[in-house]
Coordinates of C-alpha atoms in Angstrom, one line a residue:
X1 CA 10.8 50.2 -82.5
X2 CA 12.4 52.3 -84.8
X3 CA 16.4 51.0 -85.1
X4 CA 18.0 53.9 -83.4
X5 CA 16.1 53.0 -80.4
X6 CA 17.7 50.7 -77.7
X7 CA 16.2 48.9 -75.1
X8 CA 18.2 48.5 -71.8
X9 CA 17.2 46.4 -68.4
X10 CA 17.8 48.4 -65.5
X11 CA 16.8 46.1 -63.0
X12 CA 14.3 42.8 -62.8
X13 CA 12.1 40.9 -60.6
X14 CA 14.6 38.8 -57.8
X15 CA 17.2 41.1 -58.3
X16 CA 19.2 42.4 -54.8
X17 CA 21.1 45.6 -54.8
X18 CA 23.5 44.8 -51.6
X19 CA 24.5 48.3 -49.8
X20 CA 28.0 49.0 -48.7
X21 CA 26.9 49.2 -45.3
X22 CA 27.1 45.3 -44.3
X23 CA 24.3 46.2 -41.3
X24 CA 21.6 47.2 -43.5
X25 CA 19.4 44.9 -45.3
X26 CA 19.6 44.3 -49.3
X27 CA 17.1 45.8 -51.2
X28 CA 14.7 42.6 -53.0
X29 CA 12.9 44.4 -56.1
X30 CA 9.5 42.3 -55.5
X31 CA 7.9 40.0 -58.3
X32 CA 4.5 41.1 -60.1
X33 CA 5.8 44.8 -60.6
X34 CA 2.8 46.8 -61.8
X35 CA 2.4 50.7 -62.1
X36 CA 4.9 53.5 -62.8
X37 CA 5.8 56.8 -62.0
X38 CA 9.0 59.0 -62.6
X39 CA 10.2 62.4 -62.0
X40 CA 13.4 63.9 -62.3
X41 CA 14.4 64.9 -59.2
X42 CA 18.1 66.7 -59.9
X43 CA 20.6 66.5 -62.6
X44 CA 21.3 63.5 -63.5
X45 CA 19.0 61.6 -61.1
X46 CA 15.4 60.3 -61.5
X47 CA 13.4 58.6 -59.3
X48 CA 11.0 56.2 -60.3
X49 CA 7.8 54.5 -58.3
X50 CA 7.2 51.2 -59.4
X51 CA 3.7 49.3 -57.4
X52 CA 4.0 45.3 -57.1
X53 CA 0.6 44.0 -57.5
X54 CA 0.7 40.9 -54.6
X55 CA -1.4 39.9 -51.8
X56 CA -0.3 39.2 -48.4
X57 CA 1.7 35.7 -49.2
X58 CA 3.9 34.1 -47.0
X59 CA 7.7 35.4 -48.2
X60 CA 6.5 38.2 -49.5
X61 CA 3.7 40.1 -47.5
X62 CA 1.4 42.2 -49.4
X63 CA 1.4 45.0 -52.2
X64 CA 4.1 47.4 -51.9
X65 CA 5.5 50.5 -53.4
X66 CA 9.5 50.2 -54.5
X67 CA 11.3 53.6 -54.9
X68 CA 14.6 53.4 -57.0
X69 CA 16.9 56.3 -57.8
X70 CA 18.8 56.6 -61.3
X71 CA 21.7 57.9 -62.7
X72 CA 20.3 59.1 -65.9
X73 CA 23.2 59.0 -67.4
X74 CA 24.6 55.1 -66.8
X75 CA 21.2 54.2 -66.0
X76 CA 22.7 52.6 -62.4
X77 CA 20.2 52.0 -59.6
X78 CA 21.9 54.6 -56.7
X79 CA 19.2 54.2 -54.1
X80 CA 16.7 52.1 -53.7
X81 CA 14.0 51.4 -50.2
X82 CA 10.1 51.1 -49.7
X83 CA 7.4 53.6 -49.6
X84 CA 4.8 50.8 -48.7
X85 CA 6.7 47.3 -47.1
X86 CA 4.3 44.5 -47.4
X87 CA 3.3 44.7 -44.1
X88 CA 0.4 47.1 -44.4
X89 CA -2.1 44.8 -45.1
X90 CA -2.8 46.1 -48.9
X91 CA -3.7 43.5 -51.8
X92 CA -2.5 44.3 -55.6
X93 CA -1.7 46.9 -56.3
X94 CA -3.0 47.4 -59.9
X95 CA -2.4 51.0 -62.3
X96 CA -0.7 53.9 -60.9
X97 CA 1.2 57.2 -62.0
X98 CA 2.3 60.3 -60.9
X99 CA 0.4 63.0 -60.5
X100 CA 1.3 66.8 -59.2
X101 CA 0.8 70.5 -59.4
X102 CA 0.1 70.5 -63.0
X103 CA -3.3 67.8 -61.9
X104 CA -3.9 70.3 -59.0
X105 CA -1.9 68.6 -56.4
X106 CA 0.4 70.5 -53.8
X107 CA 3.4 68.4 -54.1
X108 CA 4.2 65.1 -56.5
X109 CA 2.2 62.3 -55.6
X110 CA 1.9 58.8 -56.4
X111 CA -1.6 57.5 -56.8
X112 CA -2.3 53.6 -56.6
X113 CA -5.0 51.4 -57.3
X114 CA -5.7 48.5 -54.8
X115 CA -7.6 45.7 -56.4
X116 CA -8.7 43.5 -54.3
X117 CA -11.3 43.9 -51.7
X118 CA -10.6 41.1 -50.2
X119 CA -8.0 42.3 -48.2
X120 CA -7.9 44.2 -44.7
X121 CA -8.2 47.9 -46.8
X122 CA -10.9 46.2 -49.4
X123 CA -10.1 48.1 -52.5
X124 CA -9.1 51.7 -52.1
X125 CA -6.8 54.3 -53.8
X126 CA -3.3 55.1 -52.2
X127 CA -1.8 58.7 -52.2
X128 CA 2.0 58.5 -51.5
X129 CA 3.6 62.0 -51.2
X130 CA 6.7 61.1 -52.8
X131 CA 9.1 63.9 -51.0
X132 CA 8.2 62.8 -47.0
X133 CA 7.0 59.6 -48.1
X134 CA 3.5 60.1 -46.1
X135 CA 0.8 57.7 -47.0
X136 CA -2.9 58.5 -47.1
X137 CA -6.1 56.2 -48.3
X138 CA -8.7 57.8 -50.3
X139 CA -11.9 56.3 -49.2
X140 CA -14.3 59.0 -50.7
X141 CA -12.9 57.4 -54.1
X142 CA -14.7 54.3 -53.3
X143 CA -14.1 50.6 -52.0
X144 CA -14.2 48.7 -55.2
X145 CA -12.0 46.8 -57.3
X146 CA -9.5 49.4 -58.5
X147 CA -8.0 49.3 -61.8
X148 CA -7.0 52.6 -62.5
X149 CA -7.3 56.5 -61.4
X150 CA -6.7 59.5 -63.9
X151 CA -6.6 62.9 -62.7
X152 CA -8.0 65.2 -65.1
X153 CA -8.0 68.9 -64.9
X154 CA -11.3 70.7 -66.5
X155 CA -12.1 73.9 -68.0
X156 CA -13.8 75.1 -64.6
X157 CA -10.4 74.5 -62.6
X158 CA -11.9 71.6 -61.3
X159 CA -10.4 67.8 -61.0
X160 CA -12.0 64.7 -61.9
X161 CA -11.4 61.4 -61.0
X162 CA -11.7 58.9 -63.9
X163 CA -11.6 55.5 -62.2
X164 CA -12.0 52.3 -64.0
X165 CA -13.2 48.6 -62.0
X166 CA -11.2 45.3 -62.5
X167 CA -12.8 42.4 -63.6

């Protein structure tokens, strides 16, 4: 790095983030955290997606989706819950990233890859709609052992799918 550029933990795997509100449960930020995704979603907040790449173990469940909100400026976790919990039966979660209007989709999405398919959903791709939190599988993208999905606009104002196979 070059020396004007600093590098500063946020947060780490077994860290808790203990609400004010002693009737809601802490906040665990899971171990094996995989792909990202951020957006900025006012000033001086940013919300980034972060995939943990587990099966279904006991203590831990399955794969799941952490969203955390920033203060940009203090860099401060504010926020911090579950789009996916563990308990939806998918395994590793492998590469993922935001995508949006600028890919051709309606509203900012996050798109991850499952990896195994040994588990109950067998290797698909996940679209989170990050505002409402909705989930939707993308079967028609194939049951395989998913590495990675690019979204890649073309010249004909078409989208492509570039997908990529683990192992």
């Amino acid at each position: 790095l070059r020396e004007d550029v600093r590098v500063q933990p946020i947060l780490t795997v077994g860290d808790d983030l203990v609400p004010p509100d002693s009737t809601v449960v802490p906040f665990a930020f899971y171990p094996a955290p995989d792909g990202l995704g951020i957006r900025k979603v006012k000033p001086g907040v940013a919300e980034v997606y972060v995939n943990h790449e587990l099966s279904d173990r006991p203590g831990f469940g399955g794969a799941r989706v952490s969203r955390l909100a920033l203060n940009t400026s203090t860099l401060g976790v504010l926020a911090a819950d579950y789009l996916i919990d563990g308990t939806e039966g998918y395994w590793y979660f492998c590469a993922a990233g935001l995508v949006g209007p600028s890919e051709g989709f309606l509203s900012p999405t996050f798109l991850t890859n499952e990896e195994s398919v040994q588990g109950f959903r067998a290797g698909v791709v996940v679209a989170i709609d990050v505002r409402d939190g909705t989930v939707t599988n993308l079967p028609w993208l194939g049951h395989f052992s998913h590495e990675a999905t690019e979204i890649v606009p073309v010249a004909s104002g078409r989208l492509v799918a570039v997908m990529t196979e683990d192992g």
